[in-house]
């Protein structure tokens, strides 16, 4: 996270939350992340609790323990079918059915399995093949492999620091992980964050990517990277 500059980011993040509340969280709920969608559902279900002030404090990491526990409970309560689908599509859903001791729970899982039909999620190679040309076209840099399943795309300077997009395709059972990194002129890494993390949202993994929605999801990723860049570039890094 970009903790050292977070106070400087907060006015812009507060404005972002104002915009998201104004559109009923429609844009945020497009995020292919089960945890993000779950918390959005909780916010919509209890607007009296999830005020703009609380959401800004959540982004600032300034929630009380009771408020953090309430968020954790909300994530469990609003576990949606998209999140459940990921376990199926990544090979773990069958195990959950076999391991279920409660016949009612087993029947529910089986029904959800059958309702999914032939929905599929992209493999890591397929995701890279679709995403890399889009990143090069939008940001100009060529994705370079770092180590293992991690890649980096240069995003240009901000003051004397440099920006890059870090992507991790390893263990797609957890989804795609991404963050914009900020590195100082001397090589000191100030931090890294995705757009969702800057807003204080949980679990940055994009774990609900689907092959039949991939074009829309990747277009949203480019949009979110731009949004993250807009926030980060508003901070003095020198």
Short mmCIF file of N, CA, C and O in Angstrom, two decimals, residues 54-141:
data_model
loop_
_atom_site.label_atom_id
_atom_site.label_comp_id
_atom_site.label_asym_id
_atom_site.label_seq_id
_atom_site.Cartn_x
_atom_site.Cartn_y
_atom_site.Cartn_z
N UNK A 54 -17.72 7.03 6.66
CA UNK A 54 -17.16 5.73 7.03
C UNK A 54 -16.33 5.15 5.89
O UNK A 54 -15.26 4.58 6.12
N UNK A 55 -16.80 5.29 4.66
CA UNK A 55 -16.08 4.73 3.52
C UNK A 55 -14.73 5.42 3.33
O UNK A 55 -13.73 4.78 2.99
N UNK A 56 -14.70 6.73 3.57
CA UNK A 56 -13.43 7.45 3.46
C UNK A 56 -12.49 7.02 4.59
O UNK A 56 -11.28 6.84 4.38
N UNK A 57 -13.04 6.83 5.78
CA UNK A 57 -12.20 6.33 6.88
C UNK A 57 -11.72 4.91 6.61
O UNK A 57 -10.60 4.54 6.98
N UNK A 58 -12.55 4.12 5.94
CA UNK A 58 -12.13 2.77 5.55
C UNK A 58 -10.94 2.84 4.60
O UNK A 58 -9.96 2.09 4.74
N UNK A 59 -10.98 3.76 3.65
CA UNK A 59 -9.86 3.94 2.72
C UNK A 59 -8.62 4.42 3.44
O UNK A 59 -7.49 4.08 3.06
N UNK A 60 -8.81 5.20 4.48
CA UNK A 60 -7.67 5.72 5.25
C UNK A 60 -7.14 4.71 6.26
O UNK A 60 -6.13 4.97 6.92
N UNK A 61 -7.81 3.54 6.37
CA UNK A 61 -7.40 2.55 7.37
C UNK A 61 -7.70 2.99 8.78
O UNK A 61 -6.98 2.66 9.71
N UNK A 62 -8.80 3.75 8.95
CA UNK A 62 -9.10 4.37 10.23
C UNK A 62 -10.41 3.86 10.83
O UNK A 62 -11.11 4.60 11.51
N UNK A 63 -10.74 2.59 10.58
CA UNK A 63 -11.95 2.02 11.15
C UNK A 63 -11.66 1.47 12.54
O UNK A 63 -10.55 1.03 12.84
N UNK A 64 -12.68 1.48 13.38
CA UNK A 64 -12.56 0.85 14.69
C UNK A 64 -12.58 -0.68 14.51
O UNK A 64 -12.94 -1.19 13.45
N UNK A 65 -12.20 -1.39 15.56
CA UNK A 65 -12.22 -2.85 15.47
C UNK A 65 -13.62 -3.35 15.21
O UNK A 65 -13.83 -4.30 14.44
N UNK A 66 -14.62 -2.73 15.84
CA UNK A 66 -16.00 -3.14 15.64
C UNK A 66 -16.42 -2.94 14.18
O UNK A 66 -17.13 -3.77 13.60
N UNK A 67 -16.00 -1.84 13.59
CA UNK A 67 -16.35 -1.58 12.18
C UNK A 67 -15.65 -2.56 11.25
O UNK A 67 -16.24 -3.02 10.27
N UNK A 68 -14.40 -2.91 11.56
CA UNK A 68 -13.70 -3.91 10.75
C UNK A 68 -14.38 -5.27 10.86
O UNK A 68 -14.49 -5.99 9.86
N UNK A 69 -14.81 -5.63 12.05
CA UNK A 69 -15.50 -6.91 12.23
C UNK A 69 -16.82 -6.93 11.48
O UNK A 69 -17.21 -7.95 10.91
N UNK A 70 -17.49 -5.79 11.44
CA UNK A 70 -18.76 -5.72 10.71
C UNK A 70 -18.52 -5.91 9.22
O UNK A 70 -19.31 -6.58 8.54
N UNK A 71 -17.43 -5.35 8.70
CA UNK A 71 -17.09 -5.56 7.30
C UNK A 71 -16.82 -7.04 7.02
O UNK A 71 -17.25 -7.58 6.00
N UNK A 72 -16.09 -7.68 7.92
CA UNK A 72 -15.77 -9.10 7.75
C UNK A 72 -17.04 -9.93 7.74
O UNK A 72 -17.19 -10.86 6.92
N UNK A 73 -17.97 -9.60 8.61
CA UNK A 73 -19.25 -10.32 8.63
C UNK A 73 -20.03 -10.08 7.35
O UNK A 73 -20.65 -11.00 6.80
N UNK A 74 -19.99 -8.85 6.85
CA UNK A 74 -20.70 -8.53 5.61
C UNK A 74 -20.17 -9.33 4.44
O UNK A 74 -20.93 -9.79 3.59
N UNK A 75 -18.86 -9.54 4.39
CA UNK A 75 -18.27 -10.31 3.30
C UNK A 75 -18.76 -11.75 3.32
O UNK A 75 -18.96 -12.36 2.26
N UNK A 76 -18.97 -12.30 4.50
CA UNK A 76 -19.49 -13.66 4.59
C UNK A 76 -20.97 -13.71 4.25
O UNK A 76 -21.44 -14.60 3.53
N UNK A 77 -21.72 -12.74 4.75
CA UNK A 77 -23.17 -12.73 4.55
C UNK A 77 -23.55 -12.57 3.10
O UNK A 77 -24.52 -13.16 2.63
N UNK A 78 -22.77 -11.77 2.36
CA UNK A 78 -23.12 -11.47 0.99
C UNK A 78 -22.28 -12.25 -0.01
O UNK A 78 -22.06 -11.79 -1.11
N UNK A 79 -21.80 -13.44 0.39
CA UNK A 79 -21.05 -14.27 -0.55
C UNK A 79 -21.98 -14.62 -1.70
O UNK A 79 -22.94 -15.35 -1.55
N UNK A 80 -21.71 -14.11 -2.87
CA UNK A 80 -22.64 -14.23 -3.99
C UNK A 80 -22.37 -15.43 -4.87
O UNK A 80 -21.34 -16.10 -4.76
N UNK A 81 -23.27 -15.72 -5.81
CA UNK A 81 -23.10 -16.86 -6.71
C UNK A 81 -21.88 -16.74 -7.61
O UNK A 81 -21.29 -17.73 -8.00
N UNK A 82 -21.50 -15.51 -7.98
CA UNK A 82 -20.31 -15.35 -8.81
C UNK A 82 -19.07 -15.87 -8.08
O UNK A 82 -18.21 -16.52 -8.66
N UNK A 83 -18.97 -15.57 -6.78
CA UNK A 83 -17.83 -16.02 -6.01
C UNK A 83 -17.83 -17.54 -5.90
O UNK A 83 -16.81 -18.21 -6.04
N UNK A 84 -19.00 -18.10 -5.65
CA UNK A 84 -19.11 -19.55 -5.57
C UNK A 84 -18.73 -20.19 -6.90
O UNK A 84 -18.06 -21.22 -6.95
N UNK A 85 -19.10 -19.54 -8.00
CA UNK A 85 -18.79 -20.09 -9.32
C UNK A 85 -17.30 -20.24 -9.53
O UNK A 85 -16.85 -21.18 -10.20
N UNK A 86 -16.53 -19.35 -8.96
CA UNK A 86 -15.08 -19.42 -9.14
C UNK A 86 -14.52 -20.72 -8.59
O UNK A 86 -13.66 -21.34 -9.19
N UNK A 87 -15.03 -21.15 -7.45
CA UNK A 87 -14.54 -22.40 -6.87
C UNK A 87 -14.83 -23.57 -7.81
O UNK A 87 -14.00 -24.47 -7.97
N UNK A 88 -15.99 -23.55 -8.42
CA UNK A 88 -16.31 -24.59 -9.40
C UNK A 88 -15.35 -24.52 -10.58
O UNK A 88 -14.72 -25.51 -10.93
N UNK A 89 -15.24 -23.36 -11.17
CA UNK A 89 -14.49 -23.22 -12.40
C UNK A 89 -13.00 -23.41 -12.20
O UNK A 89 -12.27 -23.65 -13.14
N UNK A 90 -12.52 -23.32 -11.00
CA UNK A 90 -11.10 -23.54 -10.72
C UNK A 90 -10.84 -24.92 -10.17
O UNK A 90 -9.79 -25.21 -9.65
N UNK A 91 -11.80 -25.79 -10.19
CA UNK A 91 -11.57 -27.17 -9.81
C UNK A 91 -11.84 -27.51 -8.36
O UNK A 91 -11.73 -28.68 -7.98
N UNK A 92 -12.21 -26.54 -7.54
CA UNK A 92 -12.41 -26.83 -6.12
C UNK A 92 -13.86 -27.08 -5.73
O UNK A 92 -14.13 -27.52 -4.62
N UNK A 93 -14.78 -26.80 -6.64
CA UNK A 93 -16.19 -26.89 -6.27
C UNK A 93 -16.63 -28.33 -6.04
O UNK A 93 -17.39 -28.62 -5.12
N UNK A 94 -16.12 -29.25 -6.89
CA UNK A 94 -16.46 -30.65 -6.72
C UNK A 94 -16.02 -31.18 -5.36
O UNK A 94 -16.72 -31.97 -4.72
N UNK A 95 -14.86 -30.69 -4.90
CA UNK A 95 -14.36 -31.10 -3.59
C UNK A 95 -15.31 -30.62 -2.49
O UNK A 95 -15.58 -31.32 -1.53
N UNK A 96 -15.82 -29.42 -2.63
CA UNK A 96 -16.72 -28.87 -1.62
C UNK A 96 -18.00 -29.69 -1.54
O UNK A 96 -18.55 -29.90 -0.46
N UNK A 97 -18.49 -30.14 -2.70
CA UNK A 97 -19.69 -30.96 -2.70
C UNK A 97 -19.42 -32.29 -1.99
O UNK A 97 -20.21 -32.74 -1.16
N UNK A 98 -18.29 -32.91 -2.34
CA UNK A 98 -17.96 -34.20 -1.73
C UNK A 98 -17.73 -34.08 -0.23
O UNK A 98 -18.03 -35.01 0.53
N UNK A 99 -17.20 -32.94 0.20
CA UNK A 99 -16.86 -32.76 1.62
C UNK A 99 -18.05 -32.30 2.46
O UNK A 99 -17.99 -32.35 3.69
N UNK A 100 -19.13 -31.85 1.81
CA UNK A 100 -20.28 -31.32 2.56
C UNK A 100 -20.94 -32.43 3.37
O UNK A 100 -21.33 -33.47 2.84
N UNK A 101 -21.07 -32.20 4.67
CA UNK A 101 -21.70 -33.19 5.55
C UNK A 101 -23.22 -33.03 5.61
O UNK A 101 -23.95 -33.99 5.78
N UNK A 102 -23.65 -31.80 5.44
CA UNK A 102 -25.09 -31.50 5.52
C UNK A 102 -25.74 -31.78 4.17
O UNK A 102 -25.36 -31.18 3.15
N UNK A 103 -26.74 -32.67 4.09
CA UNK A 103 -27.39 -32.97 2.80
C UNK A 103 -28.01 -31.73 2.14
O UNK A 103 -28.01 -31.62 0.92
N UNK A 104 -28.52 -30.83 2.95
CA UNK A 104 -29.13 -29.61 2.40
C UNK A 104 -28.05 -28.75 1.75
O UNK A 104 -28.23 -28.23 0.65
N UNK A 105 -26.91 -28.61 2.44
CA UNK A 105 -25.80 -27.83 1.88
C UNK A 105 -25.28 -28.49 0.60
O UNK A 105 -24.99 -27.82 -0.39
N UNK A 106 -25.19 -29.83 0.61
CA UNK A 106 -24.70 -30.55 -0.57
C UNK A 106 -25.65 -30.35 -1.75
O UNK A 106 -25.22 -30.13 -2.88
N UNK A 107 -26.95 -30.38 -1.49
CA UNK A 107 -27.93 -30.18 -2.55
C UNK A 107 -27.86 -28.76 -3.10
O UNK A 107 -28.00 -28.53 -4.31
N UNK A 108 -27.64 -27.80 -2.20
CA UNK A 108 -27.54 -26.41 -2.65
C UNK A 108 -26.34 -26.22 -3.56
O UNK A 108 -26.43 -25.58 -4.61
N UNK A 109 -25.19 -26.76 -3.15
CA UNK A 109 -23.99 -26.65 -3.96
C UNK A 109 -24.16 -27.33 -5.32
O UNK A 109 -23.74 -26.81 -6.35
N UNK A 110 -24.80 -28.49 -5.31
CA UNK A 110 -25.02 -29.21 -6.55
C UNK A 110 -25.93 -28.42 -7.49
O UNK A 110 -25.71 -28.36 -8.71
N UNK A 111 -26.96 -27.78 -6.92
CA UNK A 111 -27.87 -26.97 -7.73
C UNK A 111 -27.15 -25.79 -8.35
O UNK A 111 -27.36 -25.45 -9.52
N UNK A 112 -26.28 -25.16 -7.57
CA UNK A 112 -25.51 -24.04 -8.10
C UNK A 112 -24.56 -24.51 -9.20
O UNK A 112 -24.37 -23.83 -10.21
N UNK A 113 -23.98 -25.69 -9.01
CA UNK A 113 -23.10 -26.26 -10.02
C UNK A 113 -23.85 -26.45 -11.34
O UNK A 113 -23.38 -26.06 -12.41
N UNK A 114 -25.04 -27.03 -11.27
CA UNK A 114 -25.81 -27.29 -12.48
C UNK A 114 -26.29 -26.00 -13.13
O UNK A 114 -26.38 -25.91 -14.36
N UNK A 115 -26.59 -24.98 -12.31
CA UNK A 115 -27.08 -23.71 -12.85
C UNK A 115 -26.02 -22.95 -13.63
O UNK A 115 -26.34 -22.12 -14.49
N UNK A 116 -24.76 -23.25 -13.37
CA UNK A 116 -23.68 -22.54 -14.05
C UNK A 116 -23.52 -22.93 -15.51
O UNK A 116 -22.95 -22.21 -16.30
N UNK A 117 -24.03 -24.10 -15.86
CA UNK A 117 -23.93 -24.53 -17.25
C UNK A 117 -22.48 -24.68 -17.67
O UNK A 117 -21.65 -25.21 -16.94
N UNK A 118 -22.15 -24.16 -18.85
CA UNK A 118 -20.80 -24.34 -19.39
C UNK A 118 -19.98 -23.05 -19.32
O UNK A 118 -19.13 -22.79 -20.16
N UNK A 119 -20.26 -22.21 -18.30
CA UNK A 119 -19.46 -21.01 -18.09
C UNK A 119 -18.01 -21.41 -17.81
O UNK A 119 -17.75 -22.38 -17.10
N UNK A 120 -17.05 -20.67 -18.36
CA UNK A 120 -15.65 -20.98 -18.17
C UNK A 120 -14.87 -19.73 -17.80
O UNK A 120 -15.29 -18.62 -18.10
N UNK A 121 -13.73 -19.94 -17.16
CA UNK A 121 -12.82 -18.84 -16.84
C UNK A 121 -11.55 -18.99 -17.66
O UNK A 121 -11.17 -20.11 -18.02
N UNK A 122 -10.88 -17.89 -17.97
CA UNK A 122 -9.68 -17.98 -18.81
C UNK A 122 -8.49 -18.54 -18.05
O UNK A 122 -8.33 -18.29 -16.85
N UNK A 123 -7.66 -19.30 -18.75
CA UNK A 123 -6.41 -19.75 -18.17
C UNK A 123 -5.44 -18.57 -18.15
O UNK A 123 -5.65 -17.54 -18.81
N UNK A 124 -4.33 -18.72 -17.40
CA UNK A 124 -3.33 -17.65 -17.34
C UNK A 124 -2.76 -17.34 -18.73
O UNK A 124 -2.64 -16.17 -19.10
N UNK A 125 -2.38 -18.36 -19.53
CA UNK A 125 -1.86 -18.04 -20.88
C UNK A 125 -2.88 -17.32 -21.75
O UNK A 125 -2.53 -16.39 -22.48
N UNK A 126 -4.14 -17.74 -21.67
CA UNK A 126 -5.18 -17.09 -22.48
C UNK A 126 -5.39 -15.65 -22.02
O UNK A 126 -5.61 -14.75 -22.84
N UNK A 127 -5.31 -15.43 -20.72
CA UNK A 127 -5.48 -14.08 -20.19
C UNK A 127 -4.34 -13.18 -20.64
O UNK A 127 -4.56 -12.03 -21.05
N UNK A 128 -3.12 -13.68 -20.56
CA UNK A 128 -1.97 -12.88 -21.01
C UNK A 128 -2.08 -12.57 -22.51
O UNK A 128 -1.79 -11.45 -22.94
N UNK A 129 -2.47 -13.54 -23.29
CA UNK A 129 -2.59 -13.35 -24.74
C UNK A 129 -3.60 -12.25 -25.08
O UNK A 129 -3.39 -11.45 -26.01
N UNK A 130 -4.69 -12.20 -24.32
CA UNK A 130 -5.71 -11.18 -24.58
C UNK A 130 -5.33 -9.82 -24.01
O UNK A 130 -5.62 -8.78 -24.61
N UNK A 131 -4.66 -9.83 -22.85
CA UNK A 131 -4.41 -8.58 -22.13
C UNK A 131 -3.19 -7.83 -22.62
O UNK A 131 -3.22 -6.59 -22.72
N UNK A 132 -2.09 -8.51 -22.92
CA UNK A 132 -0.83 -7.82 -23.21
C UNK A 132 -0.91 -6.86 -24.39
O UNK A 132 -0.38 -5.74 -24.31
N UNK A 133 -1.55 -7.24 -25.51
CA UNK A 133 -1.65 -6.26 -26.61
C UNK A 133 -2.44 -5.01 -26.20
O UNK A 133 -2.13 -3.90 -26.65
N UNK A 134 -3.45 -5.18 -25.35
CA UNK A 134 -4.25 -4.03 -24.90
C UNK A 134 -3.40 -3.10 -24.04
O UNK A 134 -3.49 -1.87 -24.16
N UNK A 135 -2.58 -3.68 -23.17
CA UNK A 135 -1.73 -2.86 -22.31
C UNK A 135 -0.70 -2.09 -23.14
O UNK A 135 -0.46 -0.91 -22.90
N UNK A 136 -0.10 -2.76 -24.12
CA UNK A 136 0.90 -2.09 -24.96
C UNK A 136 0.26 -0.96 -25.76
O UNK A 136 0.85 0.11 -25.92
N UNK A 137 -0.94 -1.21 -26.27
CA UNK A 137 -1.62 -0.18 -27.07
C UNK A 137 -2.00 1.02 -26.22
O UNK A 137 -1.91 2.17 -26.67
N UNK A 138 -2.43 0.79 -24.98
CA UNK A 138 -2.88 1.89 -24.13
C UNK A 138 -1.72 2.64 -23.47
O UNK A 138 -1.72 3.88 -23.42
N UNK A 139 -0.72 1.91 -22.99
CA UNK A 139 0.33 2.55 -22.18
C UNK A 139 1.69 2.59 -22.86
O UNK A 139 2.61 3.21 -22.34
N UNK A 140 1.82 1.95 -23.99
CA UNK A 140 3.05 2.07 -24.78
C UNK A 140 4.15 1.10 -24.42
O UNK A 140 4.96 0.74 -25.27
N UNK A 141 4.20 0.65 -23.20
CA UNK A 141 5.28 -0.25 -22.78
C UNK A 141 4.95 -1.71 -23.07
O UNK A 141 3.79 -2.10 -23.19
#
